């Protein structure tokens, strides 16, 4: 009796699992989401980006390169298994969020800071943080300044439409110092204002300032002060309410982080295809059940890593040591090595 009962319960549990998986797969296929439907119909993903070498900029052949660009190509691999089915368009800080809301982009990979106002009031959804940044200050070395508090009475350039305007005001209010803001809408005038002496300092995300410093006529004449005025978690932004598109963005980013956690790179990934570790089999699609259950190509993570590499490879190639930006991993290191990057389980 007990044996028959256990057998019946086991069959019921198995049926429940299969039914749940079937419903999940069917739900994703039947309600793929407006953004994904439009992308598949169009045959290309539209991505809004900025203009900072190392993060997003055309090379000498006009091909976009950079850390955020690689994540755009990773998205195209997840959806189309083709890194070229993505269209990058540069957009200013003032234009990017309205353009996303108007449907000009499917996703912003332009160094947008996730904030509570942008989530609640403006209704955008954000994917995982791609780059942990903080607002910095760029000054001329000749001023002999070593910290932000030394800028009492200074004229400081800031870009409109960014969180930087409020952060610099908070910084001087907190320190009891004074400053005169000069707000720029045209990003081309931003660095020129510092070089010409129109402003004493520039403030913006430190990654952006480091990139702009490389574009100066004499980069060694400028120094990025050690102060970080704010937290700037830079994440993919999409229009709110499209759950399936958000999940694709999420798990595309997580795939690069998970690969680094597992020690899988673009160079050694094929060696892992024969791994007996079930978590690696699921992650790489050797066991196709996970990909089939969520409605994606079971090998989407394999295809991403094989083509653009894991997070560490993407970071090192674009902004890490040996590049003109020469960034330490810092907070952008995986959690096991003291950073903040962490992927939920692929199961």
Coordinates of C-alpha atoms in Angstrom, one line a residue:
X1 CA 0.0 0.0 0.0
X2 CA 2.7 2.4 1.0
X3 CA 4.7 1.4 -2.1
X4 CA 1.8 2.1 -4.4
X5 CA 1.2 5.5 -2.6
X6 CA 4.8 6.5 -3.1
X7 CA 4.7 5.5 -6.7
X8 CA 1.5 7.5 -7.2
X9 CA 3.0 10.5 -5.5
X10 CA 6.2 10.2 -7.6
X11 CA 4.2 10.1 -10.8
X12 CA 2.1 13.1 -9.7
X13 CA 5.3 15.1 -8.9
X14 CA 6.9 14.2 -12.2
X15 CA 3.7 15.2 -14.1
X16 CA 3.7 18.5 -12.2
X17 CA 7.3 19.2 -13.1
X18 CA 6.7 18.4 -16.7
X19 CA 3.5 20.4 -16.8
X20 CA 5.2 23.4 -15.2
X21 CA 8.0 23.2 -17.7
X22 CA 5.7 22.8 -20.6
X23 CA 3.6 25.8 -19.4
X24 CA 6.7 27.8 -18.9
X25 CA 8.1 27.1 -22.3
X26 CA 4.7 27.7 -23.9
X27 CA 4.2 30.9 -22.0
X28 CA 7.5 32.3 -23.2
X29 CA 6.8 31.3 -26.8
X30 CA 3.2 32.5 -26.8
X31 CA 3.9 35.8 -25.0
X32 CA 7.4 36.7 -26.2
X33 CA 6.9 40.3 -25.4
X34 CA 6.5 43.3 -27.6
X35 CA 10.1 44.2 -27.8
X36 CA 11.3 40.8 -28.7
X37 CA 8.5 40.4 -31.2
X38 CA 9.6 43.7 -32.8
X39 CA 13.3 42.7 -32.8
X40 CA 12.6 39.3 -34.5
X41 CA 10.4 41.0 -37.1
X42 CA 13.0 43.6 -37.8
X43 CA 15.9 41.2 -37.7
X44 CA 18.2 43.4 -35.7
X45 CA 18.5 44.8 -32.1
X46 CA 18.6 48.6 -31.8
X47 CA 21.0 49.7 -29.1
X48 CA 21.5 53.2 -27.8
X49 CA 25.1 54.0 -26.8
X50 CA 27.3 56.9 -25.8
X51 CA 30.7 58.1 -27.2
X52 CA 33.6 57.2 -24.9
X53 CA 36.5 55.2 -26.2
X54 CA 36.9 51.9 -24.3
X55 CA 33.1 51.8 -23.6
X56 CA 31.5 52.7 -26.9
X57 CA 33.2 54.3 -29.9
X58 CA 33.8 53.5 -33.6
X59 CA 37.3 52.4 -34.5
X60 CA 39.3 53.6 -37.5
X61 CA 37.2 51.4 -39.7
X62 CA 33.9 52.7 -38.4
X63 CA 33.2 49.5 -36.4
X64 CA 31.8 50.0 -32.9
X65 CA 34.1 48.8 -30.1
X66 CA 34.0 48.9 -26.4
X67 CA 32.8 47.2 -23.2
X68 CA 29.1 48.0 -23.6
X69 CA 29.4 47.3 -27.3
X70 CA 30.4 43.7 -26.5
X71 CA 27.3 43.3 -24.4
X72 CA 25.2 44.5 -27.3
X73 CA 26.8 41.8 -29.5
X74 CA 26.2 39.3 -26.7
X75 CA 22.5 40.2 -26.8
X76 CA 22.4 39.6 -30.6
X77 CA 23.9 36.2 -30.0
X78 CA 21.3 35.3 -27.5
X79 CA 18.4 36.3 -29.8
X80 CA 19.9 35.5 -33.3
X81 CA 23.1 33.6 -32.6
X82 CA 24.7 36.3 -34.7
X83 CA 26.8 39.1 -33.1
X84 CA 26.3 41.3 -36.2
X85 CA 22.5 41.6 -35.9
X86 CA 22.8 44.7 -33.8
X87 CA 22.6 48.4 -34.7
X88 CA 24.4 50.9 -32.5
X89 CA 23.4 54.5 -32.4
X90 CA 25.1 57.2 -30.4
X91 CA 22.8 59.3 -28.2
X92 CA 23.4 62.2 -25.8
X93 CA 22.6 62.0 -22.1
X94 CA 19.7 64.4 -22.7
X95 CA 18.2 62.4 -25.5
X96 CA 18.8 58.7 -24.6
X97 CA 16.0 58.0 -22.1
X98 CA 13.3 59.9 -24.1
X99 CA 14.5 58.0 -27.2
X100 CA 14.3 54.7 -25.4
X101 CA 10.8 55.6 -24.2
X102 CA 9.8 56.6 -27.7
X103 CA 10.8 53.2 -29.1
X104 CA 13.9 54.3 -31.0
X105 CA 16.0 51.8 -29.1
X106 CA 15.3 48.3 -27.7
X107 CA 17.9 48.8 -25.0
X108 CA 20.3 51.5 -23.7
X109 CA 23.8 50.4 -23.2
X110 CA 25.1 53.9 -22.8
X111 CA 26.3 54.0 -19.2
X112 CA 23.0 54.8 -17.7
X113 CA 22.9 54.9 -13.9
X114 CA 20.1 53.0 -12.3
X115 CA 18.2 55.2 -9.9
X116 CA 14.9 55.0 -8.0
X117 CA 13.5 57.9 -9.9
X118 CA 14.2 56.4 -13.2
X119 CA 12.7 53.1 -12.1
X120 CA 9.6 54.4 -10.3
X121 CA 8.8 57.8 -11.7
X122 CA 10.0 57.3 -15.3
X123 CA 9.1 53.6 -15.5
X124 CA 12.3 52.1 -16.8
X125 CA 13.6 48.6 -16.0
X126 CA 17.3 47.9 -15.5
X127 CA 19.3 44.8 -16.0
X128 CA 22.3 43.7 -14.0
X129 CA 25.0 46.3 -13.4
X130 CA 27.7 46.0 -16.2
X131 CA 30.1 48.5 -14.7
X132 CA 30.3 49.8 -11.1
X133 CA 31.3 53.4 -11.4
X134 CA 31.5 56.6 -9.3
X135 CA 31.4 60.3 -10.1
X136 CA 34.9 61.8 -10.2
X137 CA 36.7 65.0 -10.8
X138 CA 39.2 65.7 -13.6
X139 CA 41.6 68.7 -13.1
X140 CA 44.8 70.1 -14.5
X141 CA 47.9 68.8 -12.8
X142 CA 49.3 72.3 -12.8
X143 CA 46.7 73.4 -10.2
X144 CA 48.4 71.1 -7.6
X145 CA 45.1 69.8 -6.3
X146 CA 44.9 66.4 -4.6
X147 CA 41.3 66.2 -3.4
X148 CA 37.9 67.5 -4.3
X149 CA 37.7 69.7 -1.2
X150 CA 40.6 71.8 -2.6
X151 CA 38.2 73.0 -5.3
X152 CA 36.5 75.6 -3.0
X153 CA 35.3 78.5 -5.2
X154 CA 36.2 76.6 -8.5
X155 CA 34.2 76.6 -11.7
X156 CA 33.2 73.1 -12.6
X157 CA 31.8 71.7 -15.8
X158 CA 29.0 69.2 -15.7
X159 CA 26.8 67.6 -18.4
X160 CA 23.1 68.2 -18.4
X161 CA 20.7 65.3 -18.2
X162 CA 23.0 63.3 -15.9
X163 CA 23.0 62.4 -12.2
X164 CA 26.2 64.4 -12.0
X165 CA 24.4 67.8 -11.7
X166 CA 22.8 66.7 -8.4
X167 CA 25.8 64.8 -7.1
X168 CA 28.2 67.7 -7.4
X169 CA 25.7 70.0 -5.7
X170 CA 25.3 67.5 -2.8
X171 CA 29.1 67.2 -2.5
X172 CA 29.7 70.9 -2.1
X173 CA 26.7 71.3 0.2
X174 CA 28.1 68.5 2.4
X175 CA 31.6 69.9 2.5
X176 CA 30.5 73.5 3.1
X177 CA 32.4 74.7 0.1
X178 CA 31.2 76.8 -2.8
X179 CA 31.5 76.3 -6.6
X180 CA 30.1 77.6 -9.8
X181 CA 28.5 75.0 -12.2
X182 CA 28.8 75.4 -15.9
X183 CA 26.4 73.0 -17.6
X184 CA 27.1 71.6 -21.0
X185 CA 24.6 69.9 -23.4
X186 CA 27.2 69.3 -26.1
X187 CA 29.6 66.6 -25.0
X188 CA 32.2 67.9 -27.5
X189 CA 32.5 71.2 -25.6
X190 CA 32.9 69.4 -22.3
X191 CA 36.6 68.5 -22.5
X192 CA 37.4 71.6 -24.6
X193 CA 36.2 73.8 -21.7
X194 CA 38.8 72.2 -19.4
X195 CA 41.6 72.4 -21.9
X196 CA 40.9 76.1 -22.7
X197 CA 40.7 77.1 -19.0
X198 CA 37.0 78.0 -19.1
X199 CA 36.4 75.6 -16.2
X200 CA 38.8 74.5 -13.4
X201 CA 37.5 70.9 -13.3
X202 CA 35.1 68.5 -15.0
X203 CA 32.8 66.2 -13.0
X204 CA 31.2 63.0 -14.5
X205 CA 31.4 59.3 -14.1
X206 CA 35.1 58.5 -13.5
X207 CA 35.0 56.0 -16.4
X208 CA 33.8 58.8 -18.7
X209 CA 36.4 61.2 -17.4
X210 CA 39.2 58.7 -17.8
X211 CA 38.1 58.1 -21.4
X212 CA 38.0 61.8 -22.1
X213 CA 41.4 62.3 -20.7
X214 CA 42.8 60.0 -23.4
X215 CA 41.2 62.3 -26.0
X216 CA 43.0 65.5 -24.6
X217 CA 45.8 67.0 -26.7
X218 CA 48.1 66.4 -23.7
X219 CA 46.6 63.6 -21.5
X220 CA 49.4 63.7 -19.0
X221 CA 48.5 67.3 -18.1
X222 CA 45.4 66.1 -16.3
X223 CA 44.7 64.0 -13.3
X224 CA 41.6 62.2 -12.0
X225 CA 41.2 63.0 -8.3
X226 CA 40.7 60.0 -6.0
X227 CA 37.3 61.3 -4.7
X228 CA 34.2 59.4 -5.7
X229 CA 31.2 61.6 -5.2
X230 CA 28.5 59.0 -5.7
X231 CA 27.6 55.4 -6.5
X232 CA 27.0 55.0 -10.3
X233 CA 25.9 51.5 -11.1
X234 CA 25.8 51.5 -14.9
X235 CA 23.3 49.0 -16.2
X236 CA 21.3 48.2 -19.3
X237 CA 18.0 50.1 -19.4
X238 CA 14.8 49.0 -21.2
X239 CA 11.2 50.2 -21.3
X240 CA 9.3 49.0 -18.2
X241 CA 6.9 46.2 -18.3
X242 CA 8.4 43.9 -20.9
X243 CA 9.3 40.9 -18.6
X244 CA 10.6 38.5 -21.3
X245 CA 12.9 41.1 -22.9
X246 CA 14.2 42.0 -19.5
X247 CA 15.0 38.4 -18.7
X248 CA 16.9 38.0 -22.0
X249 CA 19.0 41.1 -21.1
X250 CA 19.5 39.8 -17.5
X251 CA 20.7 36.3 -18.4
X252 CA 22.9 37.5 -21.3
X253 CA 24.9 39.6 -18.8
X254 CA 24.8 36.9 -16.1
X255 CA 26.2 34.3 -18.7
X256 CA 29.4 36.3 -19.0
X257 CA 29.7 36.5 -15.2
X258 CA 28.9 32.9 -14.6
X259 CA 31.5 31.8 -17.2
X260 CA 34.2 33.8 -15.3
X261 CA 33.0 32.2 -12.0
X262 CA 33.4 28.8 -13.6
X263 CA 36.8 29.6 -15.1
X264 CA 35.4 29.3 -18.6
X265 CA 36.9 31.6 -21.3
X266 CA 36.6 31.9 -25.0
X267 CA 39.9 30.0 -25.4
X268 CA 39.2 27.0 -23.1
X269 CA 35.4 26.7 -23.4
X270 CA 35.5 23.6 -25.7
X271 CA 37.5 21.7 -23.1
X272 CA 34.5 22.2 -20.7
X273 CA 32.1 20.5 -23.1
X274 CA 33.1 17.1 -21.8
X275 CA 32.9 18.1 -18.1
X276 CA 30.9 15.8 -15.9
X277 CA 29.8 18.7 -13.7
X278 CA 26.0 18.9 -14.2
X279 CA 26.0 22.7 -13.6
X280 CA 28.5 23.2 -16.4
X281 CA 26.6 20.8 -18.7
X282 CA 23.4 22.9 -18.1
X283 CA 25.3 26.2 -18.5
X284 CA 26.9 25.2 -21.8
X285 CA 23.8 23.5 -23.2
X286 CA 25.4 20.0 -23.3
X287 CA 22.3 19.2 -21.2
X288 CA 19.7 21.0 -23.3
X289 CA 16.9 20.8 -20.8
X290 CA 17.5 24.2 -19.2
X291 CA 17.5 26.1 -22.5
X292 CA 14.5 24.3 -23.8
X293 CA 12.6 25.0 -20.6
X294 CA 13.2 28.8 -20.8
X295 CA 12.6 29.0 -24.6
X296 CA 16.2 30.0 -25.6
X297 CA 18.8 28.2 -27.6
X298 CA 20.3 25.7 -25.1
X299 CA 23.8 26.8 -26.3
X300 CA 23.2 30.6 -25.9
X301 CA 25.7 30.9 -23.1
X302 CA 28.3 28.8 -25.0
X303 CA 27.8 30.9 -28.1
X304 CA 28.2 34.2 -26.1
X305 CA 31.4 33.1 -24.4
X306 CA 32.9 31.5 -27.5
X307 CA 32.4 34.8 -29.4
X308 CA 32.9 37.7 -27.0
X309 CA 34.4 36.0 -24.0
X310 CA 33.5 36.0 -20.3
X311 CA 33.2 39.3 -18.3
X312 CA 36.8 39.4 -17.4
X313 CA 37.9 39.0 -21.0
X314 CA 35.5 41.8 -22.0
X315 CA 36.7 44.1 -19.3
X316 CA 40.4 43.5 -19.9
X317 CA 40.1 43.8 -23.7
X318 CA 38.3 47.2 -23.5
X319 CA 39.2 49.1 -20.3
X320 CA 41.6 46.9 -18.3
X321 CA 45.3 47.0 -17.7
X322 CA 47.2 47.5 -20.9
X323 CA 44.5 49.6 -22.5
X324 CA 44.6 53.4 -22.6
X325 CA 42.1 53.5 -19.7
X326 CA 44.2 51.2 -17.6
X327 CA 41.4 50.4 -15.1
X328 CA 41.8 48.0 -12.1
X329 CA 38.9 45.5 -11.8
X330 CA 38.1 46.9 -8.4
X331 CA 34.3 46.5 -7.7
X332 CA 34.0 45.1 -11.2
X333 CA 35.7 41.9 -10.0
X334 CA 33.7 38.7 -9.4
X335 CA 32.5 38.2 -5.8
X336 CA 34.9 35.4 -5.1
X337 CA 37.8 37.8 -5.7
X338 CA 36.4 40.7 -3.6
X339 CA 34.2 42.4 -6.2
X340 CA 30.4 42.8 -6.6
X341 CA 29.8 40.7 -9.7
X342 CA 27.6 37.8 -8.9
X343 CA 25.4 35.5 -11.1
X344 CA 22.3 33.7 -9.9
X345 CA 22.4 30.0 -10.6
X346 CA 21.8 28.7 -14.1
X347 CA 19.3 26.0 -13.2

